[in-house]
Amino acid sequence: MKQTKMRFLTLALALLFTLPALAAPPKYTYKTIQLSAQGTTTYGINDIGTVSGFYTDSSNIQHGYMIAGGKTTVLNVPGAQFTECFGINNLGQITGFYNTAQSVAVGFIYTNGNFTDVSVPGSSGTIAYGINDAGQVVGQFNDQVGTHGFLFNGSTYQTYDVPGASTSIAIGVNLAGQITFQWYDSSGFLHSSLYNGSTYHELRAPGAVTTGVHAINNQGRMGLFYTDAAGVEHGAILSGSIYTTLDDPAGTATSVDSVNSKNQVTGNFIPIGSTIRQGFRGLPQ
């Protein structure tokens, strides 16, 4: 199973609806993370600044990695065709998925050198995207009906289908139990929503044609990307009802994938003069 590409109108907090707004871009210092000329995705960042993601080598094989204290550690599930890492929590646990020798996608939790499978029973493939500090995992799985979101609490799996969606993908989860979703309608159009435990609230950046939400932190801030009317992709942080655009000045097509409690961000972009995405880490000035 191929990884689903992770790329409108209210956010409700405490059940109060406010109109979305677009804030002026803040000042950030960006550092490119390029582990391979073939592409790097820098997805997760926790509160101590440990980063998780994956890169593609010259043989077109994906490898997971984490960067902690300036040291890069490659993370490969033993015997897998490839490994991709996504979210990371404040305990240093990392989620992702790997492909078996039979080309079946299996999600995992990585903890202190050990990989534990996350696989929805009866599914034909599972991908784990996000993990909170309680160890709850969200992601997607496929069955004969289609693609669904899930939450794994360590012992049981709960299925989520966004109302009106033909495909639902759970991307991020925080300690409050808020879950971010990307979903597709019957026309194949991308939408995003925040689930607060009882209600799905659709998310859309002001002026955006599409909005793709990613991880959510414990303060409720979310990383995302949106495309404007000209088809240009921008990264952003959503805090409350405020969308703040973050575009890496070293390139184009920025996507913000994660934001920690210190407003440090990770994501990916296309460097100037290239067509291949590389990762970045952004530090607020």
Short mmCIF file of N, CA, C and O in Angstrom, two decimals, residues 134 157 185 199 215 249 274:
data_model
loop_
_atom_site.label_atom_id
_atom_site.label_comp_id
_atom_site.label_asym_id
_atom_site.label_seq_id
_atom_site.Cartn_x
_atom_site.Cartn_y
_atom_site.Cartn_z
N ALA A 134 0.42 10.02 26.03
CA ALA A 134 -0.16 8.85 26.69
C ALA A 134 0.06 7.58 25.88
O ALA A 134 -0.38 6.50 26.28
N TYR A 157 -8.57 -0.86 19.11
CA TYR A 157 -8.60 0.07 17.98
C TYR A 157 -10.01 0.63 17.81
O TYR A 157 -10.98 -0.12 17.85
N ASP A 185 -13.51 13.93 -0.27
CA ASP A 185 -14.92 13.74 -0.59
C ASP A 185 -15.05 12.83 -1.81
O ASP A 185 -14.06 12.32 -2.34
N THR A 199 -17.44 16.18 17.94
CA THR A 199 -17.81 16.89 16.73
C THR A 199 -16.61 17.12 15.83
O THR A 199 -15.50 17.37 16.33
N ALA A 215 0.09 17.52 12.37
CA ALA A 215 0.11 17.19 13.80
C ALA A 215 -0.53 18.30 14.63
O ALA A 215 -0.61 19.46 14.22
N PRO A 249 12.21 30.63 3.23
CA PRO A 249 12.68 31.53 2.18
C PRO A 249 13.69 30.90 1.24
O PRO A 249 14.00 31.49 0.19
N SER A 274 15.66 23.21 -7.41
CA SER A 274 15.44 21.77 -7.28
C SER A 274 13.97 21.45 -7.51
O SER A 274 13.11 22.34 -7.49
#
